[in-house]
Amino acid sequence: MAAKTQSRARKKFPFYIVVFLAPATIIYTVFMILPLIDSLRLSFLSNDNNQFIGLQNYVTLLTDPLWKDQFWNAFKNNVVFFVVHMIVQNSIGLLLAAMLTMRQLRFRSGYRTLIFMPTMLSVVIIGFIWKLILSPLWGISESFLAFFGLEQFFQPWLGLESTALITLALISVWQFIGIPMLLFYAALISVPYELEEAAYVDGANAWTTFWRVKFPLILPTVGIVAILTFVGNFNAFDLIYTTQGALAGPNFSTDIMGTFFYRTFFGQQLQLGNQAMGATIAAMMLLIILAGVIVYLFGWQRRITTYEV
Amino acid sequence: MQAKRGSKFSYWFGEKAVPHIVLFTYMLIALFPIVLILINSFKERKAIFKTPLAFPNAETFSLDGYATLMERSNFPLYFTNSLIVTVVSIFLILFTGAMAAYALSEYKFRGNAILGIYLALGIMIPIRLGTVGILRLMAAMGLVNTLYALILVYTAMGLPLAIFVLTQFMSQVPRELKDAARVDGASEYRIFWLILPMVRPAVATVAVFVMIPIWNDLWFPLILANGEKTKTVTLGAQQFLGQFVSDWNAVLSSLTLAMIPVLILYLIFSRQLIRGLTAGAVK
């Protein structure tokens, strides 16, 4: 009987399944997966004669004095960029979400909509807006600080090696804070009100209720926000390119993996583009991102207790 | 008595006032830079520097920047390019994505789960990392500096998330409906067309999701289509801003022009978008 139905199913090949799946699978494979594999393949070839040279490009990237300083500089800057996002963006995002989910809050959707607004705009626009605002030429920031009597602290932050990277990270935080805010918001509104009420009856105030009752329940979202931040940051490019150019000035102090990749692949000024090294850097970025995803999947998602509510 | 009043005050303060203070302050921080650019783009040069915080008035009002923009740049063309690329990509993503999502949610076939995971890989792996390969492929196909290159790449970029979200929604459509249609002799394609309107809210949400990164992208226009005829608004604005750094009127008005369409669309669709984001996150 079983064999019979199976042979009948075989005879009538479900052609329509192929029709449904083919267009998306083909476009995705041809324009995303195959180029990715091609990039990986190129990272094992010599840039001069396309000969297979094994891991030589990776060895060059990590040990050659011409490359390794640039690579580690970009990597280190990228880590700083990420840490600023994790600390500032995600904690303020959580705070705003906690405020937004207070009971009987008026103007809730108004706040939500307006705070999310910068996230919608192009990074190019945001980069330029802040470049203008921080420009000593316009002097907006200086007079703003003067209002609080702090004008002596004004500096051209984007132009100084010591402050440019942090300033850019904070601009990016300002733009993307809406994403963690909304993700935390969505998680918090799904916490049943009875739990909150029970804690309140037991004498807990809003602060304790939040950290003891609500926060443990939204731990899965904390992980999602962290991994999204990680992938987004190690793939960032637009903001640095727009405000500081491909050379990620001053003196490469704002160079991150994305700008390093772009500069290597396309070249700039006197340096010619290098396809194989570009592919190698992209492969390193892929490794970094995969490492982050694996840490998230096995180090966080598997370990935390998920409560069914 | 005293203690009770004190706790009442702290309750009022903590539960009612603090959220408004925090949210309102942050709202000002979020909006101030945007408003600052908008108001100054309508002022004459002297006023931009002298009274940057003032709204334009009869004396300071000027459209100089916009005039420069119309004369010296191809903004209307850039807008058209962005519009074509975004609309066509979204259509392809939604149509092919919905078909694939339907097959994944409806049919039990060998490799279903693996194909689902394969198609979802692109949610986490940024397509930019394949740029070297993409540029080679587009060069081989003769598509460099055409809008086709952008459309194909953006379609591939948007599909993973679209398929993932739509599969979730498609699998919630009651089985009885489809089986009833099958009994009536409807073909599988016909059933797909019947199901599609039922997941319309999900389709609309996905459309808004995938639209923003496509419209705002700088990377692929810069690499695949940086010719004057194929520039998108984002790339056009970036290069125009680079050239006209010292012309503050032009810079401010080009920023305003590039922002306005997105802001208007956002204010119209914000409810839908935020509902989609929050619904997606709960899953």
Coordinates of C-alpha atoms in Angstrom, one line a residue:
Chain A
M1 CA 0.0 0.0 0.0
A2 CA 2.7 2.4 1.0
A3 CA 4.8 1.4 -2.0
K4 CA 1.8 1.9 -4.2
T5 CA 1.1 5.5 -3.1
Q6 CA 4.8 6.3 -3.3
S7 CA 5.1 5.1 -6.9
R8 CA 2.0 7.1 -7.8
A9 CA 3.5 10.2 -6.2
R10 CA 6.6 9.5 -8.2
K11 CA 4.8 9.2 -11.4
K12 CA 3.1 12.6 -11.0
F13 CA 6.0 14.8 -10.4
P14 CA 4.8 18.0 -8.6
F15 CA 6.2 20.3 -11.3
Y16 CA 4.4 23.3 -9.8
I17 CA 6.6 23.2 -6.7
V18 CA 9.6 23.8 -9.0
V19 CA 7.7 26.7 -10.7
F20 CA 7.0 28.3 -7.3
L21 CA 10.5 28.0 -5.9
A22 CA 12.6 28.5 -9.0
P23 CA 12.5 32.3 -9.6
A24 CA 13.5 33.3 -6.0
T25 CA 16.0 30.5 -5.6
I26 CA 17.7 31.3 -8.9
I27 CA 18.0 35.1 -8.3
Y28 CA 19.2 34.6 -4.8
T29 CA 21.7 31.9 -5.8
V30 CA 23.1 33.7 -8.8
F31 CA 23.3 37.2 -7.4
M32 CA 24.1 36.5 -3.8
I33 CA 25.4 33.0 -3.0
L34 CA 27.6 32.4 -6.1
P35 CA 29.3 35.8 -5.9
L36 CA 30.0 35.1 -2.3
I37 CA 31.6 31.8 -3.2
D38 CA 33.4 33.4 -6.1
S39 CA 34.8 36.0 -3.6
L40 CA 36.0 33.3 -1.3
R41 CA 37.6 31.5 -4.2
L42 CA 39.4 34.7 -5.3
S43 CA 40.9 35.1 -1.8
F44 CA 42.9 31.9 -2.5
L45 CA 44.3 33.3 -5.8
S46 CA 47.3 35.5 -6.5
N47 CA 46.3 39.0 -7.6
D48 CA 49.0 39.1 -10.2
N49 CA 48.5 35.9 -12.2
N50 CA 45.4 34.3 -10.8
Q51 CA 47.4 31.3 -9.6
F52 CA 46.2 29.3 -6.6
I53 CA 48.4 30.3 -3.7
G54 CA 46.5 28.7 -0.8
L55 CA 46.3 30.9 2.3
Q56 CA 49.1 33.2 1.2
N57 CA 46.7 36.3 1.0
Y58 CA 45.6 35.7 4.5
V59 CA 49.1 35.3 5.7
T60 CA 50.0 38.6 4.0
L61 CA 47.0 40.3 5.5
L62 CA 47.9 39.2 9.0
T63 CA 51.7 39.4 8.9
D64 CA 53.0 41.7 6.2
P65 CA 53.9 45.0 7.8
L66 CA 52.2 46.8 4.9
W67 CA 48.9 45.1 5.6
K68 CA 48.7 43.9 9.1
D69 CA 48.8 47.3 10.8
Q70 CA 46.0 48.5 8.6
F71 CA 44.0 45.3 9.2
W72 CA 44.4 45.4 13.0
N73 CA 43.7 49.1 13.1
A74 CA 40.4 48.6 11.2
F75 CA 39.5 45.7 13.3
K76 CA 40.2 47.5 16.6
N77 CA 38.3 50.5 15.5
N78 CA 35.4 48.3 14.5
V79 CA 35.4 46.7 17.9
V80 CA 35.3 50.2 19.5
F81 CA 32.5 51.2 17.2
F82 CA 30.6 48.0 18.2
V83 CA 31.2 48.5 22.0
V84 CA 29.9 52.1 21.8
H85 CA 26.8 50.8 20.1
M86 CA 26.3 48.0 22.7
I87 CA 26.7 50.3 25.7
V88 CA 25.1 53.5 24.5
Q89 CA 22.6 52.6 21.8
N90 CA 21.2 49.5 23.4
S91 CA 20.9 50.8 26.9
I92 CA 19.2 54.0 25.9
G93 CA 17.0 52.0 23.5
L94 CA 16.0 49.8 26.5
L95 CA 15.4 52.8 28.7
L96 CA 13.2 54.5 26.0
A97 CA 11.3 51.2 25.5
A98 CA 10.7 50.8 29.2
M99 CA 9.3 54.4 29.3
L100 CA 7.2 53.8 26.3
T101 CA 5.5 50.7 27.8
M102 CA 4.5 52.4 31.0
R103 CA 0.8 52.0 31.6
Q104 CA -1.5 54.8 30.6
L105 CA 1.2 56.7 28.9
R106 CA -0.2 59.5 26.8
F107 CA 1.2 60.4 23.3
R108 CA 2.8 56.9 23.2
S109 CA 2.6 56.5 19.4
G110 CA 3.7 60.1 18.9
Y111 CA 6.9 59.6 20.8
R112 CA 7.5 56.3 19.1
T113 CA 7.0 57.6 15.6
L114 CA 9.2 60.7 16.1
I115 CA 12.0 59.0 18.0
F116 CA 12.2 56.4 15.2
M117 CA 12.4 59.0 12.5
P118 CA 16.2 59.4 12.1
T119 CA 16.4 55.6 11.5
M120 CA 14.5 56.0 8.3
L121 CA 16.8 58.5 6.7
S122 CA 19.8 57.6 4.6
V123 CA 23.1 57.4 6.4
V124 CA 24.5 59.8 3.8
I125 CA 22.1 62.5 4.9
I126 CA 22.7 61.8 8.6
G127 CA 26.4 61.9 8.1
F128 CA 26.2 65.3 6.4
I129 CA 23.8 66.8 8.8
W130 CA 26.1 66.0 11.7
K131 CA 29.2 67.1 9.8
L132 CA 27.5 70.5 9.4
I133 CA 26.3 70.7 13.0
L134 CA 29.8 69.8 14.4
S135 CA 31.6 72.1 12.0
P136 CA 33.4 74.9 13.7
L137 CA 32.5 77.0 10.6
W138 CA 28.8 77.0 11.4
G139 CA 29.5 77.1 15.1
I140 CA 26.1 75.6 16.2
S141 CA 27.7 73.2 18.6
E142 CA 29.9 75.8 20.1
S143 CA 27.0 78.2 20.8
F144 CA 25.0 75.3 22.1
L145 CA 27.7 74.5 24.6
A146 CA 28.1 78.2 25.4
F147 CA 24.4 78.2 26.5
F148 CA 25.4 75.9 29.3
G149 CA 28.7 77.7 29.9
L150 CA 30.7 74.9 28.5
E151 CA 32.1 76.5 25.4
Q152 CA 35.7 75.8 26.4
F153 CA 35.0 72.1 25.8
F154 CA 34.2 72.6 22.2
Q155 CA 36.6 70.9 19.7
P156 CA 36.3 69.9 16.1
W157 CA 35.5 66.4 17.2
L158 CA 35.3 64.9 13.7
G159 CA 38.7 66.3 12.8
L160 CA 40.7 65.0 15.8
E161 CA 42.4 61.6 15.8
S162 CA 41.5 61.1 19.5
T163 CA 37.8 61.8 19.2
A164 CA 36.7 61.2 15.6
L165 CA 35.8 57.5 15.9
I166 CA 33.8 57.9 19.1
T167 CA 32.0 60.9 17.6
L168 CA 31.1 58.8 14.5
A169 CA 29.9 55.9 16.7
L170 CA 27.7 58.3 18.6
I171 CA 26.2 59.7 15.4
S172 CA 25.4 56.2 14.3
V173 CA 23.9 55.5 17.7
W174 CA 21.8 58.6 17.4
Q175 CA 20.5 57.3 14.0
F176 CA 19.8 53.7 14.8
I177 CA 18.6 53.9 18.4
G178 CA 15.0 53.3 17.0
I179 CA 15.7 49.7 16.2
P180 CA 16.6 48.4 19.7
M181 CA 13.9 50.7 21.1
L182 CA 11.2 49.0 18.9
L183 CA 12.5 45.5 19.4
F184 CA 12.6 46.0 23.2
Y185 CA 9.2 47.7 23.0
A186 CA 7.7 44.7 21.2
A187 CA 9.1 42.3 23.7
L188 CA 8.0 44.4 26.7
I189 CA 4.4 44.8 25.6
S190 CA 4.1 41.0 25.3
V191 CA 4.8 40.6 29.0
P192 CA 1.4 40.0 30.6
Y193 CA 0.1 42.8 32.9
E194 CA -0.9 40.3 35.6
L195 CA 2.8 39.7 36.4
E196 CA 3.5 43.4 36.8
E197 CA 0.4 43.7 38.9
A198 CA 1.3 40.8 41.2
A199 CA 4.7 42.4 41.8
Y200 CA 3.1 45.7 42.6
V201 CA 0.8 44.0 45.1
D202 CA 3.8 42.4 46.7
G203 CA 5.2 46.0 47.2
A204 CA 7.7 46.2 44.4
N205 CA 8.1 49.6 42.8
A206 CA 8.4 50.3 39.0
W207 CA 12.2 49.9 39.1
T208 CA 12.3 46.6 40.8
T209 CA 9.4 45.3 38.8
F210 CA 11.3 46.1 35.6
W211 CA 14.6 44.4 36.5
R212 CA 13.2 41.5 38.5
V213 CA 10.1 40.6 36.4
K214 CA 10.2 42.1 33.0
F215 CA 13.8 42.1 32.1
P216 CA 14.4 38.3 32.6
L217 CA 11.5 37.7 30.3
I218 CA 12.9 39.7 27.4
L219 CA 16.4 38.1 27.5
P220 CA 15.9 36.5 24.1
T221 CA 15.3 40.0 22.6
V222 CA 18.5 41.2 24.3
G223 CA 20.4 38.5 22.3
I224 CA 18.7 39.4 19.1
V225 CA 19.5 43.1 19.5
A226 CA 23.1 42.2 20.3
I227 CA 23.6 40.1 17.2
L228 CA 21.9 42.6 14.9
T229 CA 24.1 45.3 16.3
F230 CA 27.2 43.1 15.7
V231 CA 26.4 42.2 12.1
G232 CA 25.3 45.8 11.3
N233 CA 28.5 47.3 12.8
F234 CA 31.0 44.9 11.2
N235 CA 29.4 45.6 7.9
A236 CA 29.1 49.4 8.3
F237 CA 30.6 51.7 5.7
D238 CA 28.4 54.6 4.5
L239 CA 28.8 56.9 7.5
I240 CA 32.6 56.8 7.6
Y241 CA 32.8 57.1 3.8
T242 CA 30.4 60.0 3.7
T243 CA 31.9 62.1 6.5
Q244 CA 35.6 61.1 6.4
G245 CA 36.1 59.8 2.8
A246 CA 37.6 56.5 1.7
L247 CA 40.8 57.3 3.6
A248 CA 38.8 57.3 6.9
G249 CA 40.7 60.3 8.3
P250 CA 42.2 61.8 10.2
N251 CA 45.1 59.5 9.7
F252 CA 43.0 56.3 9.4
S253 CA 41.7 56.8 12.9
T254 CA 38.1 56.0 11.8
D255 CA 39.0 53.2 9.4
I256 CA 36.7 50.2 10.0
M257 CA 36.4 46.9 8.1
G258 CA 34.0 48.2 5.5
T259 CA 36.1 51.2 4.5
F260 CA 39.3 49.1 4.6
F261 CA 37.6 46.6 2.2
Y262 CA 36.4 49.4 -0.1
R263 CA 39.8 51.1 -0.3
T264 CA 41.7 47.8 -0.9
F265 CA 39.3 46.6 -3.6
F266 CA 38.9 49.8 -5.5
G267 CA 42.1 51.6 -4.6
Q268 CA 42.4 55.2 -3.9
Q269 CA 44.7 58.0 -5.1
L270 CA 48.1 56.4 -5.7
Q271 CA 47.2 52.9 -4.7
L272 CA 45.7 50.5 -7.3
G273 CA 42.7 48.4 -6.5
N274 CA 43.6 44.8 -5.4
Q275 CA 40.9 42.3 -6.2
A276 CA 42.4 39.3 -4.3
M277 CA 43.2 41.2 -1.2
G278 CA 39.7 42.8 -1.3
A279 CA 38.2 39.3 -1.5
T280 CA 40.5 38.3 1.4
I281 CA 39.3 41.1 3.6
A282 CA 35.7 40.3 2.7
A283 CA 36.3 36.7 3.7
M284 CA 37.7 37.9 7.0
M285 CA 34.6 40.0 7.6
L286 CA 32.5 37.0 6.8
L287 CA 34.5 34.9 9.4
I288 CA 34.1 37.7 12.0
I289 CA 30.3 37.9 11.4
L290 CA 29.9 34.1 11.4
A291 CA 31.9 33.9 14.7
G292 CA 29.5 36.4 16.2
V293 CA 26.4 34.5 14.9
I294 CA 27.8 31.2 16.4
V295 CA 28.5 32.8 19.7
Y296 CA 25.0 34.1 19.7
L297 CA 23.4 30.8 18.8
F298 CA 25.4 28.6 21.1
G299 CA 26.6 30.9 23.8
W300 CA 23.4 32.8 24.3
Q301 CA 20.3 31.5 22.7
R302 CA 20.9 27.9 24.0
R303 CA 21.9 28.9 27.5
I304 CA 19.3 31.5 28.6
T305 CA 16.1 30.3 30.1
T306 CA 13.1 31.1 28.0
Y307 CA 9.9 31.5 29.9
E308 CA 6.6 30.7 28.3
V309 CA 4.2 33.5 29.2
Chain B
M1 CA -0.2 60.7 56.6
Q2 CA 3.0 62.5 55.6
A3 CA 4.6 59.3 54.4
K4 CA 1.5 58.4 52.4
R5 CA 1.5 61.7 50.6
G6 CA 5.2 61.4 50.0
S7 CA 4.8 58.0 48.4
K8 CA 1.9 59.3 46.4
F9 CA 4.0 62.0 45.1
S10 CA 6.9 59.7 44.3
Y11 CA 4.3 57.4 42.5
W12 CA 3.0 60.3 40.5
F13 CA 6.5 61.5 39.7
G14 CA 7.9 58.0 38.9
E15 CA 5.0 56.7 36.9
K16 CA 3.7 59.8 35.2
A17 CA 6.3 62.5 35.0
V18 CA 9.6 60.7 34.5
P19 CA 8.5 58.8 31.3
H20 CA 7.4 62.1 29.7
I21 CA 10.6 63.9 30.7
V22 CA 12.8 61.1 29.3
L23 CA 10.8 60.6 26.2
F24 CA 10.3 64.3 25.4
T25 CA 14.0 65.0 25.9
Y26 CA 15.0 62.2 23.7
M27 CA 12.5 63.3 21.1
L28 CA 14.1 66.7 21.0
I29 CA 17.5 65.1 20.5
A30 CA 16.2 63.0 17.7
L31 CA 14.4 65.9 15.9
F32 CA 16.6 68.9 16.5
P33 CA 19.2 68.1 13.8
I34 CA 16.5 67.4 11.2
V35 CA 14.5 70.5 11.9
L36 CA 17.7 72.6 12.0
I37 CA 18.6 71.5 8.4
L38 CA 15.0 72.0 7.2
I39 CA 14.6 75.6 8.5
N40 CA 18.0 76.7 7.4
S41 CA 17.6 75.5 3.9
F42 CA 15.0 78.3 3.4
K43 CA 17.3 81.1 4.6
E44 CA 19.8 83.3 3.0
R45 CA 23.5 82.7 3.6
K46 CA 24.0 85.4 6.1
A47 CA 21.1 84.3 8.3
I48 CA 22.3 80.7 8.2
F49 CA 25.4 81.7 10.1
K50 CA 24.0 84.6 12.2
T51 CA 20.8 83.1 13.5
P52 CA 20.9 79.4 12.8
L53 CA 18.2 78.6 15.3
A54 CA 15.6 81.0 14.0
F55 CA 12.8 80.1 11.7
P56 CA 13.0 81.8 8.3
N57 CA 11.1 85.1 8.2
A58 CA 10.2 87.6 5.4
E59 CA 13.7 89.1 5.7
T60 CA 15.8 86.0 5.7
F61 CA 13.7 83.8 3.5
S62 CA 15.6 82.6 0.3
L63 CA 15.4 79.8 -2.1
D64 CA 19.0 80.3 -3.5
G65 CA 20.1 76.8 -2.5
Y66 CA 17.2 75.2 -4.4
A67 CA 17.9 77.3 -7.5
T68 CA 21.6 76.2 -7.5
L69 CA 20.4 72.7 -7.1
M70 CA 18.1 72.8 -10.1
E71 CA 20.8 74.4 -12.2
R72 CA 23.8 72.4 -11.3
S73 CA 22.6 68.9 -10.6
N74 CA 20.4 66.2 -12.1
F75 CA 18.3 65.6 -9.0
P76 CA 15.1 64.9 -11.0
L77 CA 17.0 62.2 -12.9
Y78 CA 18.4 60.7 -9.7
F79 CA 14.9 60.6 -8.2
T80 CA 13.6 58.8 -11.2
N81 CA 16.4 56.2 -11.0
S82 CA 15.9 55.6 -7.3
L83 CA 12.2 55.2 -7.9
I84 CA 12.6 52.7 -10.8
V85 CA 15.1 50.7 -8.9
T86 CA 13.1 50.6 -5.7
V87 CA 9.7 49.9 -7.2
V88 CA 10.9 47.2 -9.6
S89 CA 13.0 45.5 -6.9
I90 CA 10.2 45.5 -4.4
F91 CA 7.8 44.0 -7.0
L92 CA 10.3 41.2 -7.8
I93 CA 11.0 40.5 -4.1
L94 CA 7.3 40.4 -3.2
F95 CA 6.2 38.3 -6.2
T96 CA 9.0 35.7 -6.3
G97 CA 9.3 35.8 -2.6
A98 CA 5.6 35.1 -2.0
M99 CA 5.7 32.2 -4.5
A100 CA 8.7 30.6 -2.8
A101 CA 7.1 31.2 0.7
Y102 CA 3.9 29.6 -0.5
A103 CA 5.7 26.5 -1.7
L104 CA 7.7 26.2 1.5
S105 CA 4.7 26.6 3.7
E106 CA 2.3 24.5 1.7
Y107 CA 4.1 21.4 0.3
K108 CA 5.9 18.7 2.2
F109 CA 8.7 17.7 -0.2
R110 CA 12.2 16.3 0.4
G111 CA 14.7 19.1 1.2
N112 CA 12.0 21.6 2.3
A113 CA 13.7 22.4 5.6
I114 CA 17.1 22.6 4.0
L115 CA 15.9 24.9 1.3
G116 CA 14.3 27.1 3.9
I117 CA 17.5 27.4 5.8
Y118 CA 19.5 28.0 2.6
L119 CA 17.2 30.9 1.7
A120 CA 17.3 32.3 5.2
L121 CA 21.2 32.5 5.3
G122 CA 21.0 35.9 3.6
I123 CA 19.2 37.4 6.6
M124 CA 22.4 37.2 8.7
I125 CA 25.1 37.3 6.0
P126 CA 25.4 40.7 4.4
I127 CA 25.4 40.7 0.6
R128 CA 28.1 43.3 0.6
L129 CA 30.7 40.7 1.4
G130 CA 30.2 39.2 -2.0
T131 CA 30.8 42.5 -3.7
V132 CA 34.0 41.4 -5.5
G133 CA 32.1 38.5 -7.0
I134 CA 29.0 40.6 -7.8
L135 CA 31.1 43.2 -9.7
R136 CA 32.8 40.4 -11.7
L137 CA 29.5 38.9 -12.5
M138 CA 27.9 42.2 -13.6
A139 CA 30.9 43.0 -15.7
A140 CA 30.7 39.6 -17.4
M141 CA 27.0 40.2 -18.1
G142 CA 27.6 43.7 -19.4
L143 CA 25.3 45.2 -16.7
V144 CA 27.8 47.6 -15.0
N145 CA 26.3 51.1 -15.0
T146 CA 22.8 50.0 -15.7
L147 CA 19.8 50.0 -13.4
Y148 CA 19.4 46.2 -14.0
A149 CA 22.5 45.5 -12.0
L150 CA 21.0 47.3 -9.0
I151 CA 17.6 45.8 -9.4
L152 CA 19.0 42.2 -9.5
V153 CA 21.3 42.7 -6.5
Y154 CA 18.6 44.4 -4.4
T155 CA 16.2 41.6 -5.3
A156 CA 18.7 39.0 -4.1
M157 CA 19.3 41.1 -1.0
G158 CA 15.6 41.5 0.0
L159 CA 14.5 38.0 -0.8
P160 CA 15.7 36.1 2.4
L161 CA 13.8 38.3 4.8
A162 CA 10.7 38.5 2.6
I163 CA 10.6 34.7 2.2
F164 CA 11.2 34.1 5.9
V165 CA 8.4 36.5 7.0
L166 CA 5.9 35.5 4.4
T167 CA 6.4 31.8 5.1
Q168 CA 5.3 32.4 8.7
F169 CA 2.2 34.2 7.6
M170 CA 1.3 31.8 4.7
S171 CA 1.4 28.8 7.1
Q172 CA -1.2 30.4 9.2
V173 CA -3.8 30.4 6.4
P174 CA -6.3 27.6 7.3
R175 CA -5.7 24.4 5.4
E176 CA -9.5 23.8 4.9
L177 CA -9.6 26.8 2.5
K178 CA -7.0 25.3 0.2
D179 CA -8.4 21.8 0.4
A180 CA -11.9 23.1 -0.5
A181 CA -10.4 24.9 -3.5
R182 CA -8.6 21.7 -4.5
V183 CA -11.8 19.7 -4.3
D184 CA -13.4 22.2 -6.6
G185 CA -10.6 21.4 -9.1
A186 CA -8.6 24.6 -8.8
S187 CA -5.0 24.3 -9.9
E188 CA -2.1 24.9 -7.5
Y189 CA -1.4 28.2 -9.2
R190 CA -5.0 29.3 -8.8
I191 CA -4.9 28.5 -5.1
F192 CA -1.8 30.6 -4.7
W193 CA -3.7 33.6 -6.2
L194 CA -6.5 32.9 -3.8
I195 CA -4.2 32.8 -0.8
L196 CA -2.2 35.9 -1.8
P197 CA -4.8 38.5 -0.8
M198 CA -5.2 36.9 2.6
V199 CA -1.7 37.7 3.5
R200 CA -1.9 41.3 2.2
P201 CA -1.0 42.9 5.5
A202 CA 2.2 40.8 5.7
V203 CA 3.1 41.7 2.1
A204 CA 2.6 45.4 2.8
T205 CA 4.9 45.1 5.9
V206 CA 7.6 43.3 4.0
A207 CA 7.4 46.0 1.3
V208 CA 8.1 48.8 3.7
F209 CA 10.9 46.7 5.3
V210 CA 12.8 46.1 2.2
M211 CA 12.2 49.5 0.7
I212 CA 14.2 51.5 3.2
P213 CA 17.6 49.8 2.8
I214 CA 17.2 49.9 -1.0
W215 CA 16.3 53.6 -1.3
N216 CA 19.0 54.6 1.2
D217 CA 21.8 52.3 -0.1
L218 CA 25.1 54.0 -1.0
W219 CA 27.4 51.0 -1.5
F220 CA 26.0 49.3 -4.6
P221 CA 25.2 52.5 -6.6
L222 CA 28.8 53.6 -5.8
I223 CA 30.3 50.3 -7.1
L224 CA 27.9 49.1 -9.8
A225 CA 26.3 52.2 -11.2
N226 CA 28.2 55.4 -10.6
G227 CA 27.7 56.8 -14.1
E228 CA 25.8 60.1 -14.3
K229 CA 22.8 58.5 -16.0
T230 CA 22.3 55.7 -13.4
K231 CA 23.0 57.6 -10.2
T232 CA 20.4 57.2 -7.4
V233 CA 19.4 59.9 -5.1
T234 CA 21.6 58.7 -2.3
L235 CA 24.7 58.5 -4.4
G236 CA 23.8 61.8 -6.2
A237 CA 23.4 63.6 -3.0
Q238 CA 26.6 62.2 -1.6
Q239 CA 28.6 63.4 -4.6
F240 CA 26.8 66.7 -4.9
L241 CA 27.5 67.4 -1.2
G242 CA 31.1 66.5 -1.7
Q243 CA 31.5 69.0 -4.5
F244 CA 29.5 71.9 -3.1
V245 CA 30.8 71.7 0.5
S246 CA 31.3 75.4 0.6
D247 CA 27.9 76.4 -0.8
W248 CA 25.9 76.1 2.4
N249 CA 22.6 77.0 0.8
A250 CA 23.0 74.3 -1.8
V251 CA 24.1 71.7 0.7
L252 CA 21.2 72.4 3.1
S253 CA 18.6 72.4 0.3
S254 CA 19.9 69.1 -1.2
L255 CA 19.8 67.5 2.2
T256 CA 16.2 68.7 2.6
L257 CA 15.2 67.5 -0.8
A258 CA 16.7 64.1 -0.2
M259 CA 14.9 63.8 3.2
I260 CA 11.4 65.1 2.4
P261 CA 10.1 62.1 0.3
V262 CA 11.2 59.6 2.9
L263 CA 9.8 61.7 5.8
I264 CA 6.5 62.0 4.1
L265 CA 6.3 58.3 3.3
Y266 CA 7.3 57.5 6.8
L267 CA 4.7 59.7 8.4
I268 CA 2.0 58.1 6.2
F269 CA 3.2 54.5 6.8
S270 CA 4.7 54.7 10.2
R271 CA 1.9 52.8 11.9
Q272 CA 2.1 50.0 9.5
L273 CA 5.9 49.8 9.7
I274 CA 6.0 49.9 13.5
R275 CA 3.3 47.3 13.7
G276 CA 5.2 45.1 11.3
L277 CA 8.5 45.5 13.2
T278 CA 6.8 44.8 16.5
A279 CA 4.8 41.8 15.2
G280 CA 7.9 40.4 13.6
A281 CA 9.9 40.7 16.8
V282 CA 7.4 38.8 18.9
K283 CA 7.7 35.8 16.6

